[in-house]
Structures are given as structure tokens and as C-alpha cells.
Amino acid sequence: MMETNQGKKTLQCGWPFFYLVVLSLFCKRGSCQVRYSIQEELPLGTVVGNVAKDVGLDRRVLVDRNLRIVTGTKQELFQVNQSDGALFVNQRIDREDLCGKTSQCFINLKAVVQNPLEMHQITVQILDVNDHSPTFPSKESRIEISESATPGTRFQLEGARDPDVGVNGLRLYKLEQNEHFRLEVEDLNENNKIPFLTLQKALDREDKPYLNLLLTALDGGSPSRTATLNIAVIVLDVNDNAPVCNEKKYTVTITENSPVDTVVLQVNATDLDDGANGEITYLFGNKFRSKATELFDLDRKTGEIKVKGLVDYELEHIYEINIEASDAGPVPLSTHCNVFVHVEDMNDNRPEIDITSQSSQIPENAPVGTVVALIGVTDLDSGVNGQVVCTLPEDVPFELKHSNEDHFYSLVTTRSLDRELVPQYEIIITARDLGSPSLSSVKTVRVELSDVNDNSPVFSQSPYTFYIMENNEPGASIFATSASDADENENARISYSLEHVISGQSVTSFLNINPDNGNIYALKSFDFETLKTFHFQVVAKDSGSPSLSSNVRVNVFILDQNDNAPLILSPVSTNGSAEGVVEISRNVNAGHLVTKVRTYDPDIGYNGWLSFSLQQVTDPSLFGLERYTGQIRTLRPFSESDEVVHKLVVLVKDNGNISLSATATVFIHAVEIKEAFASSNIKSSEKTDEQNNITLYLMISLGSVSALFVFSIIGLIVMQCSKPPEYSSKYSHDSNCVDTSGNGTLCHSIQYRSGEKRYMLVGPRTSIGSTIVPGSNGNTLVVQEYNKRVSGEITGGLHP
């Protein structure tokens, strides 16, 4: 034992800790295969090689790319230094524990880096060192030999075992020099050498009842390690024939998972002796207890071997069983034979799926062929039972690409992705082996898509149409726009702004919009008489990079309120008051038109529909007032008793909810015929001037109304040509008020229609002087329905 420990110390301290050989280095794009060779039992931290250098990685980005070693087992024998890429020993490496008697011992590792994902195969060959000495089952062996044994008789000894392999394994035996025995060795295999003592000179119990021999076992290491066995030879009498096995080496094959009590083999040995000296008993070699003795049972009488435990191909491919056949003579003789049980693989292991590396998220605009994950698949079975095929569902935009190395796949995209349609994928990977029956396993890989700004904001309506009453409160919210974005986070955060200029004036001078919610505020109070309709655009812009935007047209219609009192155009005195003096002849007939009160109301519809009434009259039986025309006529001829001067106070009021009014005073002078002719020449010039002034007012009023009408018709024609049919009926501009009196009264109506709401403003715009025929319906407003309407959209713009 001291010699063995001293040998290990010499191995560790007397020469370099390891030698490194890069056997091969094959590199392809994204994948390299590196092979190293090291000795077992190296100190922890010993550098095996520089992975980064050997596979061509930039050392400066190793930490960012997360270089790591994947072993695929629970033992982390090696680790990598992420700062310089050095591969070093992380745990004690014992080749005998890892590979047993296997002559070639390889450890397969995988070096994985990210950004982009790469995987490199590393194979480390573990070389044997002579760290074990040969050992015998015991320090002493007792052999009883009959004195009748003849020269040439062989006596099998229990051989030594050495866990090392190759040149470091058991190589030879040496027997201490003596005159009775010589040493013979039979090689069962490279590491199993059975020593035999061959009698070369007959024994004489009376001369030497026992002999002490020293057998030495040596391995092939440098320096060589040894073990000794003390052999005590007891010389007996008679029973000089030992049992003999029919075969020295039995070989049999059984399937793994064979049921208990399955017969494996029957060992048969014979003994030439008779009686008890020829009765054979079979036993396991009790010096070397292996796992085989736990899995198999031996019948002492028949030599039949049966299964008594679980035979697993993945744990052991072959079992070696040593059988001792011994006779029942007074001095028992025995022999040994070896049974090699080969285990045939069965498909009893499901494939294992290992996600070696995976991206947590990929952008939705990732190009086709983007690597999502690296997947390793293993099956502990062998042959076709260990061949695995991986598949994906057909309805996912991914595929598995087989790598140059067996059992590794890359999960890549096969078509364009859209987070708004599918935000994440649950990809079920199925691994199925080719055994019969086939076994399979599944694993789910979750792939989440990160958003990119590929969707513009979308307004809830297009276009928007709003109606606002004039005289609104400045600073109040008058209406709101709203847009949505299918993206998320910053890409879906929308800001609103105004855009458009009306007649050289920006809408921002009288409108403001909340950039966060799209609410629009009026900065001033609107006046229907000044501005009836306008339009502008709202722009919705997201916060992505680069940002996307969209706009929508907003049509705004101002609704009239009764905020203007009637305006008296005539009579008007020289000082500007609503007073007038009219002279008529006393011989006029009933129904004579004395004068007409001319008025104007800037409002429209019912708010501008005027009616006249007499508030004060000197003689109600003499003069009458037309309700809707403002004409003052005589109701009867003058009489001698009628006064000369008559005062009439006319009240003019509109038809609004809260009616507004004005008054005009008319003084009527009744004169004789001669006076009338005399004054006619004097007043003709004054009347001409008055008529000219009135005519100027009427021309201005008619020109404004006509211009408004023409602009409306032009706008309707333009909108009718440029808009689809479904929008043409939103707004209609009808003329359904007809003047049947022939007195020149202008009737006007405007209809606004939006969905279920309909607004109609109807009524006279102005009252113009005219003549009424007695018996007509001049004081009645007739509304006639037309079968045919002119439909169109009231276009935005600034109207006088």
C-alpha cells in the first residue's frame, strides 16, 4: 500500500500534471469540432485548452455572448473561463469510474454561445495513467494437492485484476523459483490472465507435507506496479482428478428486461473419479463478487444459471461470470470456467429532448430562417432503437433543421410572423425512435414575439361630422376624435394634432386639440352669421421609431341661434330712427297700398321668419297690416270725419323660441287731391333718394343671399362628384318654402342630416317691397313637398 501511494505521489509531483494534444479541429460555419487528450487524475483547475481560440471566437465578447459548456450529464467535469475561453478541469476525473475497462474513453462536451447562437462539439479523450496496482482477491491462497498428482498436472489460481487498461494493465506473473512447480498463464482477454501452477515434479507428502510459494503480478506501467500472492500448497492423498468443464469459456446472449427465472445457460463439468470424488458442486467464484452475481442465480447441483434481477442493457452490455466446479472427494478438487453473458438491447427508453439554448423573444419582423432554439435529442438505446426522428406540427411557421452533428437540431422560422395575429407560439416538438414498437416523447417550446411599429393608427370614424350651436362657450370641449393602434406599448401610444388651413387661416387660431385623448376645444365663440361650416384634418401619430401616422377629415357645421333682432330697413328717418311719414290722397279706395315696412333678420329658418302686427293705430278700422309682408293698406275709403294724421306703431318679431322684436312708427297724412299733386313734385326728389337708398340695401341683401346660394350649389356639385353615393345623402339643401303671394318674399331652408338626427332651418331671409292683390293668400306661408330633392354634402368653407 505504501508503494502504491508513493507511486501516485510520484505521478502527481514528479512530472507535468498533463499533456495536451489537439487531435483534430474541424470548423464549419457556426459549428466546430475540437478534440483534446488529457490524462486522468489531473488537479482541479488544470487548463485543458483554449476553446475560444480553437473555435475562432473573439475573446473580447465572450462574456457578452455567454460562452458555456453543456455536458448533457449531471457531472460537470469541465468548465470554461468566460473571460479568456480556457477549458479547465472542474471535478476529479477517474477514467476507471467513467469508462471502466473500455480501452478508449471519450467525454463529449458542447460549447454554446449566443448572439448569434453557435454550438461547437468538444471531445476530450481521457488517457489512462498507471494509478492502480494489480490486486489479488486475497493475500493468501490455499491449494490442496494429492500426492498422487502426476507431473504436468495443472492447478488454476485466482488471477489478479488491474483496473487500468492498455500498457498500464496486468501484463505478466512471476513465480518464485522452486523445484516442484512452474507457472503457466492463459490469456482469456487483454485484461484477464489466469495463472496456473503446473506440477513438474511429483509431490511426496512424507518428504514435504506443504509448500509455500510466492506469485507476483506485474503491470506494464513505467515504473511497473506489482502485487503478490502467498500460495500455501497442502499435499493430500488420493483424489487426484479435478473436475473439468466442457468449455473453458461459455458465451450466451439474452435480451434485456428478461423476466425472472429465465434460464440463461447450464454449465457442465465432468470428473473422472468415482463416487464422492466425482460428485460436482457448482459455485460462483467467491473471491470476485461482481454485479453479475446479483442479477443471476446458479443451481449448485445442475449448474443451471437463471435470471433473478433486472438486466439493463444501458447499464452493462456484457457480464462475466466465474463458475467454480468442485468435486465432493475427501480432498475436493475444483476447476473454474467463465461465462460471458451478452445483453441484447430492447427499445425500452424514450427519446430525451434537451433545449440547449433558446431565445426568450424574437421580433415579429424577424427574417425567414431566424434560429429560435438549439435542441439536442438522445436515446439510451442502441441501433435502430436509438435512432430518433423529430417532427413539428404542420400549422406552425417553424421547422427543424438537422445539424451536421447527429442528434442536434435548430428550430428556425419558415415564414413572416405577425404579433398582432399571433403574439406567441406553443411549439410541440415530438421525438420518435425507429424501434418496434416505437417510443416517443414531446416537449413544448414557447416562442414570444416582440412588437415592431408596423401598424398605423386607425380612426373610429372617417370622416367625422359634428354640429355646434353658435355662441358656444370658449375653452369648452366641443367634440372628440379617437384612434386606435394594433401595436403595443410605445408603438401604440398615440398623439393628436390639427392640420389644415382655411382661407389662409390655420384652424389652430380658433381650435385646440388635446394631444393625449383627441378632445377638441373651441378657443372662441362661433357666429353662424359669420361662419356656417368649415373642415380640417386631425393627425394621429404613434410613438414608435420610426413613427407612423394617419389623418381624418373633420366636417363642422355651425347651427343657428336666435341671437339677432329684426332690423328695420324702412321707414327710416333722417336721424336714423325707425319712423316715417307717408302722405296719401283722401280719395283712395279700400285695399290701397299705403306703404310697406321693410325688415331684415340675419338669422335663418324660424329664427329669421318675421311676422308683423300693429301695436298702436289711430283708427283700426281705416288701416290694416299684412301679417307676413308688412304691407299697410286701407281697409275702407276715407270719410269726412277721419283725422288728417294717423300714427301706426308696427311690431316686427321673429319666430325663434325666444322671440326678438323691433318697432317701426309710421305717420300717415291724408291730404286732398290738389295738395297731393302739389306735394308730389316737392317730395319726388326726396322719394327718389329714399328709394335709391332702399334699393341699395336690397341689392346688398339680395347679392349676399344669391352668393350664398351659388356657393352652396357649387359645393354640392363638387361634393356629389367627389364622394361615394353612400355619403351623398348625409346633408341635403332643399328649397321647400314657396312664396305664393307674389310679393317678393324670399323663403330659405337648410337641412343638416347625420344618422338619426336631422336639423331643418326654414323661413324668410328678407322682406322686399311688393304689391299684393286683394283676395290673394299673401299672408299665408305655403310649404310644398317636392318629389325630387337635390342631395349633396355641404362643403366646408367660410361663408359671408
Coordinates of N, CA, C and O in Angstrom, one line a residue, residues 304-443:
E304 N -27.2 -24.8 -13.6 CA -28.1 -24.0 -14.4 C -28.1 -22.6 -13.9 O -28.2 -22.3 -12.7
I305 N -27.9 -21.6 -14.8 CA -27.9 -20.2 -14.4 C -29.2 -19.6 -14.9 O -29.6 -19.7 -16.0
K306 N -29.9 -18.8 -13.9 CA -31.1 -18.2 -14.2 C -31.1 -16.7 -13.8 O -30.2 -16.3 -13.0
V307 N -32.0 -15.9 -14.5 CA -32.1 -14.5 -14.2 C -32.8 -14.3 -12.9 O -33.9 -14.9 -12.6
K308 N -32.3 -13.4 -12.0 CA -33.0 -13.1 -10.7 C -33.2 -11.6 -10.5 O -33.8 -11.2 -9.5
G309 N -32.6 -10.8 -11.4 CA -32.7 -9.4 -11.2 C -33.0 -8.7 -12.6 O -33.2 -9.4 -13.6
L310 N -33.0 -7.4 -12.6 CA -33.3 -6.6 -13.8 C -32.0 -6.5 -14.6 O -31.0 -5.9 -14.2
V311 N -32.1 -7.0 -15.8 CA -30.9 -6.9 -16.8 C -31.2 -5.7 -17.6 O -32.1 -5.7 -18.4
D312 N -30.3 -4.7 -17.5 CA -30.5 -3.5 -18.3 C -29.3 -3.3 -19.2 O -28.1 -3.1 -18.8
Y313 N -29.6 -3.2 -20.5 CA -28.5 -3.0 -21.5 C -27.8 -1.7 -21.3 O -26.6 -1.6 -21.5
E314 N -28.6 -0.7 -20.9 CA -28.0 0.7 -20.8 C -27.0 0.7 -19.6 O -26.1 1.6 -19.6
L315 N -27.1 -0.2 -18.6 CA -26.1 -0.2 -17.5 C -24.9 -1.1 -17.8 O -23.8 -0.7 -17.5
E316 N -25.1 -2.2 -18.5 CA -24.0 -3.1 -18.8 C -24.3 -3.9 -20.1 O -25.4 -4.4 -20.2
H317 N -23.4 -3.9 -21.0 CA -23.6 -4.7 -22.3 C -23.3 -6.1 -22.1 O -23.8 -7.0 -22.8
I318 N -22.3 -6.4 -21.3 CA -21.8 -7.8 -21.1 C -21.5 -8.1 -19.7 O -21.0 -7.2 -19.0
Y319 N -21.8 -9.3 -19.2 CA -21.5 -9.7 -17.9 C -20.5 -10.9 -17.9 O -20.7 -11.9 -18.7
E320 N -19.5 -10.9 -17.1 CA -18.6 -12.0 -17.0 C -18.8 -12.7 -15.6 O -18.8 -12.1 -14.6
I321 N -19.2 -14.0 -15.7 CA -19.5 -14.8 -14.5 C -18.4 -15.9 -14.4 O -18.2 -16.7 -15.3
N322 N -17.8 -16.0 -13.2 CA -16.8 -17.0 -13.0 C -17.5 -18.1 -12.2 O -18.1 -17.9 -11.1
I323 N -17.4 -19.4 -12.7 CA -18.0 -20.5 -12.1 C -16.9 -21.5 -11.6 O -16.0 -21.8 -12.4
E324 N -17.1 -21.9 -10.4 CA -16.1 -22.9 -9.8 C -16.9 -24.3 -9.7 O -17.9 -24.4 -9.1
A325 N -16.3 -25.3 -10.3 CA -16.8 -26.7 -10.3 C -15.9 -27.5 -9.3 O -14.7 -27.6 -9.6
S326 N -16.5 -28.0 -8.3 CA -15.7 -28.7 -7.2 C -16.3 -30.1 -7.0 O -17.6 -30.2 -6.9
D327 N -15.4 -31.1 -6.8 CA -15.9 -32.4 -6.5 C -16.1 -32.6 -5.0 O -15.8 -31.7 -4.3
A328 N -16.7 -33.7 -4.6 CA -17.0 -34.0 -3.2 C -16.1 -35.0 -2.6 O -16.5 -35.6 -1.6
G329 N -14.9 -35.1 -3.1 CA -14.0 -36.1 -2.5 C -13.5 -35.6 -1.2 O -13.7 -34.4 -0.8
P330 N -12.8 -36.5 -0.5 CA -12.2 -36.1 0.8 C -11.3 -34.9 0.7 O -11.3 -34.1 1.6
V331 N -10.6 -34.9 -0.4 CA -9.8 -33.8 -0.7 C -10.4 -33.2 -2.0 O -10.0 -33.6 -3.1
P332 N -11.3 -32.2 -1.9 CA -12.0 -31.7 -3.1 C -11.1 -31.1 -4.1 O -10.1 -30.4 -3.7
L333 N -11.4 -31.4 -5.3 CA -10.7 -30.8 -6.4 C -11.7 -29.9 -7.2 O -12.9 -30.2 -7.3
S334 N -11.2 -28.8 -7.7 CA -12.1 -27.9 -8.4 C -11.4 -27.3 -9.7 O -10.2 -27.4 -9.8
T335 N -12.3 -26.8 -10.5 CA -11.8 -26.1 -11.7 C -12.7 -24.8 -11.9 O -13.8 -24.7 -11.3
H336 N -12.3 -23.9 -12.7 CA -13.0 -22.7 -13.0 C -13.3 -22.6 -14.5 O -12.5 -22.9 -15.3
C337 N -14.5 -22.1 -14.8 CA -14.8 -21.8 -16.1 C -15.6 -20.4 -16.1 O -16.1 -20.0 -15.1
N338 N -15.5 -19.7 -17.2 CA -16.0 -18.4 -17.3 C -17.2 -18.3 -18.3 O -17.1 -18.9 -19.4
V339 N -18.3 -17.6 -17.9 CA -19.5 -17.5 -18.7 C -19.6 -16.0 -19.0 O -19.6 -15.2 -18.1
F340 N -19.7 -15.7 -20.3 CA -19.8 -14.3 -20.8 C -21.3 -14.2 -21.3 O -21.7 -14.8 -22.3
V341 N -22.0 -13.3 -20.6 CA -23.4 -13.1 -21.0 C -23.5 -11.8 -21.7 O -23.3 -10.7 -21.1
H342 N -23.9 -11.8 -23.0 CA -24.1 -10.6 -23.8 C -25.6 -10.2 -23.7 O -26.5 -11.1 -23.9
V343 N -25.8 -8.9 -23.5 CA -27.2 -8.4 -23.3 C -27.6 -7.8 -24.7 O -26.9 -6.9 -25.2
E344 N -28.7 -8.2 -25.2 CA -29.3 -7.7 -26.4 C -30.2 -6.5 -26.1 O -31.1 -6.6 -25.3
D345 N -30.0 -5.4 -26.8 CA -30.8 -4.2 -26.5 C -32.3 -4.3 -26.9 O -32.6 -4.9 -28.0
M346 N -33.1 -3.8 -26.1 CA -34.6 -3.7 -26.4 C -35.0 -2.2 -26.4 O -34.3 -1.4 -25.7
N347 N -36.0 -1.9 -27.1 CA -36.4 -0.5 -27.2 C -37.3 -0.1 -25.9 O -38.5 -0.1 -25.9
D348 N -36.6 0.2 -24.8 CA -37.2 0.4 -23.6 C -36.9 1.8 -23.0 O -37.3 2.1 -21.9
N349 N -36.4 2.7 -23.8 CA -36.1 4.0 -23.4 C -36.7 5.0 -24.4 O -36.4 4.9 -25.6
R350 N -37.4 6.0 -23.9 CA -37.9 7.0 -24.7 C -36.9 8.0 -25.1 O -35.9 8.3 -24.3
P351 N -37.0 8.7 -26.2 CA -36.0 9.7 -26.5 C -36.1 10.9 -25.5 O -37.2 11.2 -25.0
E352 N -35.0 11.5 -25.3 CA -35.0 12.7 -24.4 C -34.7 13.9 -25.2 O -33.7 13.9 -26.0
I353 N -35.5 15.0 -25.0 CA -35.3 16.2 -25.7 C -34.7 17.3 -24.8 O -35.3 17.5 -23.7
D354 N -33.6 17.9 -25.2 CA -33.0 18.9 -24.3 C -32.8 20.2 -25.1 O -32.2 20.2 -26.2
I355 N -33.4 21.2 -24.5 CA -33.3 22.6 -25.1 C -32.0 23.2 -24.6 O -31.9 23.7 -23.5
T356 N -31.0 23.1 -25.5 CA -29.6 23.5 -25.0 C -29.5 25.1 -25.0 O -28.8 25.6 -24.2
S357 N -30.3 25.7 -25.9 CA -30.2 27.2 -25.9 C -31.5 27.7 -26.6 O -31.9 27.1 -27.6
Q358 N -32.0 28.8 -26.1 CA -33.3 29.3 -26.6 C -33.3 30.8 -26.5 O -33.0 31.4 -25.4
S359 N -33.8 31.5 -27.5 CA -34.0 33.0 -27.4 C -35.4 33.2 -26.8 O -36.4 32.6 -27.1
S360 N -35.4 34.1 -25.7 CA -36.6 34.4 -25.0 C -37.7 35.1 -25.9 O -38.8 34.8 -25.7
Q361 N -37.2 36.0 -26.8 CA -38.1 36.7 -27.6 C -37.5 36.9 -29.0 O -36.2 37.0 -29.1
I362 N -38.3 36.9 -30.0 CA -37.8 37.3 -31.3 C -38.7 38.4 -31.9 O -39.9 38.4 -31.6
P363 N -38.2 39.3 -32.6 CA -39.1 40.4 -33.2 C -40.0 39.8 -34.2 O -39.7 38.8 -34.9
E364 N -41.2 40.4 -34.4 CA -42.2 39.9 -35.3 C -41.8 40.1 -36.7 O -42.3 39.4 -37.6
N365 N -40.8 41.0 -37.0 CA -40.3 41.1 -38.4 C -39.0 40.3 -38.6 O -38.2 40.7 -39.5
A366 N -38.7 39.3 -37.8 CA -37.5 38.5 -37.9 C -37.5 37.9 -39.3 O -38.6 37.4 -39.8
P367 N -36.4 37.9 -40.0 CA -36.3 37.3 -41.3 C -36.5 35.8 -41.3 O -36.3 35.1 -40.3
V368 N -37.0 35.2 -42.4 CA -37.1 33.8 -42.5 C -35.8 33.1 -42.3 O -34.8 33.5 -42.9
G369 N -35.8 32.0 -41.5 CA -34.5 31.3 -41.2 C -33.9 31.7 -39.9 O -32.8 31.2 -39.6
T370 N -34.5 32.6 -39.2 CA -34.0 33.0 -37.9 C -34.0 31.8 -36.9 O -35.0 31.1 -36.7
V371 N -32.8 31.6 -36.2 CA -32.7 30.5 -35.3 C -33.4 30.9 -34.0 O -33.0 31.9 -33.4
V372 N -34.3 30.1 -33.5 CA -35.0 30.3 -32.3 C -34.4 29.5 -31.1 O -34.3 30.0 -30.0
A373 N -34.1 28.3 -31.4 CA -33.5 27.4 -30.3 C -32.6 26.4 -30.9 O -32.8 26.0 -32.1
L374 N -31.7 25.9 -30.0 CA -30.9 24.7 -30.4 C -31.4 23.5 -29.5 O -31.5 23.7 -28.3
I375 N -31.6 22.4 -30.2 CA -32.3 21.3 -29.5 C -31.4 20.1 -29.7 O -31.0 19.7 -30.8
G376 N -31.2 19.4 -28.5 CA -30.4 18.1 -28.6 C -31.4 17.0 -28.2 O -32.2 17.1 -27.3
V377 N -31.3 15.8 -29.0 CA -32.1 14.7 -28.8 C -31.2 13.5 -28.5 O -30.3 13.2 -29.3
T378 N -31.5 12.7 -27.5 CA -30.7 11.5 -27.2 C -31.7 10.3 -26.9 O -32.8 10.6 -26.4
D379 N -31.2 9.1 -27.1 CA -31.9 7.9 -26.8 C -30.9 6.9 -26.3 O -29.9 6.6 -27.0
L380 N -31.1 6.4 -25.1 CA -30.1 5.5 -24.5 C -30.0 4.2 -25.2 O -29.1 3.4 -25.0
D381 N -31.0 3.8 -26.0 CA -31.0 2.6 -26.7 C -30.0 2.6 -27.8 O -29.4 3.7 -28.1
S382 N -29.7 1.5 -28.4 CA -28.7 1.4 -29.5 C -29.4 0.9 -30.8 O -30.5 0.5 -30.8
G383 N -28.6 1.0 -31.9 CA -29.1 0.6 -33.2 C -30.3 1.4 -33.6 O -30.4 2.6 -33.4
V384 N -31.3 0.8 -34.3 CA -32.5 1.5 -34.7 C -33.3 1.9 -33.5 O -34.0 2.9 -33.6
N385 N -33.1 1.2 -32.4 CA -33.9 1.7 -31.2 C -33.4 3.0 -30.7 O -34.1 3.7 -30.0
G386 N -32.2 3.4 -31.1 CA -31.7 4.7 -30.6 C -31.7 5.8 -31.7 O -31.2 6.9 -31.5
Q387 N -32.2 5.4 -32.9 CA -32.3 6.4 -34.0 C -33.6 7.2 -33.8 O -34.7 6.6 -33.7
V388 N -33.5 8.5 -33.8 CA -34.6 9.4 -33.4 C -34.9 10.3 -34.6 O -34.0 10.8 -35.2
V389 N -36.2 10.5 -34.8 CA -36.7 11.5 -35.8 C -37.6 12.5 -35.0 O -38.5 12.1 -34.3
C390 N -37.3 13.8 -35.3 CA -38.1 14.9 -34.6 C -39.0 15.5 -35.6 O -38.6 15.7 -36.8
T391 N -40.2 15.8 -35.2 CA -41.2 16.5 -36.0 C -41.9 17.6 -35.3 O -41.9 17.7 -34.0
L392 N -42.5 18.5 -36.1 CA -43.3 19.7 -35.5 C -44.7 19.6 -36.1 O -44.9 19.0 -37.2
P393 N -45.7 20.3 -35.5 CA -47.0 20.4 -36.1 C -46.9 21.1 -37.4 O -46.0 21.9 -37.6
E394 N -47.9 20.8 -38.3 CA -47.8 21.4 -39.6 C -48.3 22.8 -39.7 O -48.0 23.6 -40.6
D395 N -49.0 23.3 -38.6 CA -49.6 24.6 -38.7 C -48.8 25.7 -38.0 O -49.3 26.8 -37.7
V396 N -47.5 25.5 -37.8 CA -46.6 26.5 -37.2 C -45.6 27.0 -38.2 O -45.2 26.2 -39.0
P397 N -45.2 28.2 -38.1 CA -44.3 28.8 -39.1 C -42.8 28.5 -38.7 O -42.0 29.4 -38.7
F398 N -42.6 27.3 -38.3 CA -41.2 26.9 -37.9 C -40.9 25.5 -38.4 O -41.8 24.8 -38.8
E399 N -39.6 25.2 -38.5 CA -39.1 23.9 -38.9 C -37.9 23.6 -38.2 O -37.2 24.4 -37.6
L400 N -37.6 22.3 -38.1 CA -36.4 21.8 -37.5 C -35.4 21.5 -38.6 O -35.6 20.7 -39.5
K401 N -34.2 22.0 -38.4 CA -33.1 21.7 -39.4 C -32.0 20.9 -38.6 O -31.5 21.3 -37.6
H402 N -31.7 19.8 -39.3 CA -30.7 18.9 -38.7 C -29.3 19.4 -38.8 O -28.9 19.9 -39.9
S403 N -28.5 19.4 -37.8 CA -27.2 20.0 -37.8 C -26.2 18.9 -38.3 O -26.6 17.8 -38.6
N404 N -25.0 19.4 -38.6 CA -24.0 18.4 -39.1 C -23.7 17.3 -38.0 O -23.3 16.2 -38.4
E405 N -24.0 17.6 -36.8 CA -23.7 16.6 -35.7 C -25.0 15.9 -35.5 O -26.1 16.5 -35.4
D406 N -24.9 14.6 -35.3 CA -26.1 13.8 -35.0 C -26.7 14.2 -33.7 O -26.1 14.7 -32.8
H407 N -28.1 14.1 -33.7 CA -28.9 14.3 -32.6 C -29.0 15.8 -32.2 O -29.4 16.1 -31.1
F408 N -28.7 16.7 -33.1 CA -28.9 18.1 -32.8 C -29.6 18.8 -33.9 O -29.4 18.5 -35.1
Y409 N -30.6 19.7 -33.5 CA -31.5 20.4 -34.5 C -31.5 21.8 -34.1 O -31.2 22.3 -33.0
S410 N -31.8 22.6 -35.2 CA -32.0 24.1 -35.0 C -33.5 24.3 -35.3 O -34.0 23.9 -36.3
L411 N -34.1 25.1 -34.4 CA -35.5 25.5 -34.6 C -35.5 26.9 -35.3 O -35.0 27.8 -34.7
V412 N -36.0 27.0 -36.6 CA -35.9 28.2 -37.3 C -37.2 28.6 -37.9 O -38.1 27.7 -38.0
T413 N -37.4 29.9 -38.2 CA -38.7 30.4 -38.8 C -38.7 30.0 -40.3 O -37.7 30.0 -40.9
T414 N -39.9 29.8 -40.8 CA -40.1 29.5 -42.2 C -40.9 30.5 -42.9 O -41.0 30.4 -44.2
R415 N -41.6 31.4 -42.3 CA -42.3 32.5 -43.0 C -42.4 33.7 -42.1 O -42.0 33.7 -40.9
S416 N -43.0 34.8 -42.6 CA -43.1 36.0 -41.9 C -44.1 35.8 -40.7 O -45.0 35.1 -40.8
L417 N -43.8 36.6 -39.6 CA -44.6 36.5 -38.4 C -45.3 37.8 -38.2 O -44.9 38.9 -38.7
D418 N -46.4 37.7 -37.5 CA -47.3 38.9 -37.2 C -47.7 38.8 -35.7 O -48.6 38.0 -35.4
R419 N -47.2 39.7 -34.9 CA -47.5 39.6 -33.5 C -49.0 40.0 -33.2 O -49.7 39.5 -32.3
E420 N -49.6 40.9 -34.1 CA -51.0 41.3 -33.9 C -51.9 40.1 -34.2 O -53.0 40.1 -33.7
L421 N -51.5 39.2 -35.0 CA -52.3 38.0 -35.3 C -52.1 36.9 -34.3 O -53.0 36.3 -33.7
V422 N -50.8 36.6 -34.0 CA -50.4 35.5 -33.0 C -49.3 36.1 -32.2 O -48.1 36.2 -32.7
P423 N -49.5 36.5 -30.9 CA -48.5 37.0 -30.1 C -47.4 36.0 -29.6 O -46.3 36.4 -29.3
Q424 N -47.8 34.8 -29.5 CA -46.8 33.8 -29.1 C -47.2 32.4 -29.6 O -48.4 32.2 -30.0
Y425 N -46.2 31.5 -29.7 CA -46.4 30.2 -30.2 C -46.0 29.2 -29.1 O -45.0 29.3 -28.4
E426 N -46.8 28.1 -29.0 CA -46.5 27.0 -28.2 C -46.2 25.8 -29.1 O -47.1 25.2 -29.7
I427 N -44.9 25.6 -29.4 CA -44.4 24.7 -30.4 C -44.2 23.3 -29.7 O -43.4 23.2 -28.8
I428 N -44.9 22.3 -30.1 CA -44.8 21.0 -29.6 C -43.8 20.2 -30.5 O -44.1 19.9 -31.6
I429 N -42.7 19.8 -29.9 CA -41.7 19.0 -30.6 C -41.9 17.5 -30.2 O -41.9 17.2 -29.0
T430 N -42.0 16.7 -31.2 CA -42.2 15.3 -31.0 C -41.0 14.5 -31.4 O -40.5 14.7 -32.6
A431 N -40.4 13.8 -30.5 CA -39.2 12.9 -30.9 C -39.6 11.5 -30.8 O -40.2 11.0 -29.8
R432 N -39.4 10.7 -31.9 CA -39.9 9.3 -32.0 C -38.7 8.5 -32.5 O -38.1 8.8 -33.5
D433 N -38.5 7.4 -31.8 CA -37.4 6.5 -32.3 C -37.9 5.5 -33.3 O -39.1 5.5 -33.6
L434 N -37.0 4.8 -33.9 CA -37.3 3.9 -35.0 C -37.5 2.4 -34.5 O -37.5 1.5 -35.4
G435 N -37.6 2.2 -33.2 CA -37.7 0.9 -32.7 C -39.1 0.3 -33.0 O -40.0 1.0 -33.5
S436 N -39.3 -0.9 -32.6 CA -40.6 -1.6 -32.8 C -41.0 -2.3 -31.5 O -40.3 -3.3 -31.2
P437 N -42.0 -1.8 -30.8 CA -42.8 -0.6 -31.2 C -42.1 0.6 -30.9 O -41.2 0.7 -30.0
S438 N -42.4 1.7 -31.6 CA -41.7 3.0 -31.5 C -42.1 3.7 -30.2 O -43.3 3.6 -29.7
L439 N -41.2 4.4 -29.6 CA -41.4 5.1 -28.4 C -41.2 6.6 -28.7 O -40.4 6.9 -29.6
S440 N -41.9 7.5 -28.1 CA -41.8 8.9 -28.4 C -41.9 9.7 -27.1 O -42.4 9.3 -26.1
S441 N -41.5 11.0 -27.2 CA -41.7 12.0 -26.1 C -41.9 13.3 -26.8 O -41.5 13.5 -27.9
V442 N -42.4 14.2 -26.0 CA -42.7 15.6 -26.5 C -42.2 16.6 -25.6 O -42.0 16.4 -24.4
K443 N -41.9 17.8 -26.1 CA -41.5 18.9 -25.4 C -42.0 20.2 -26.0 O -42.1 20.3 -27.2

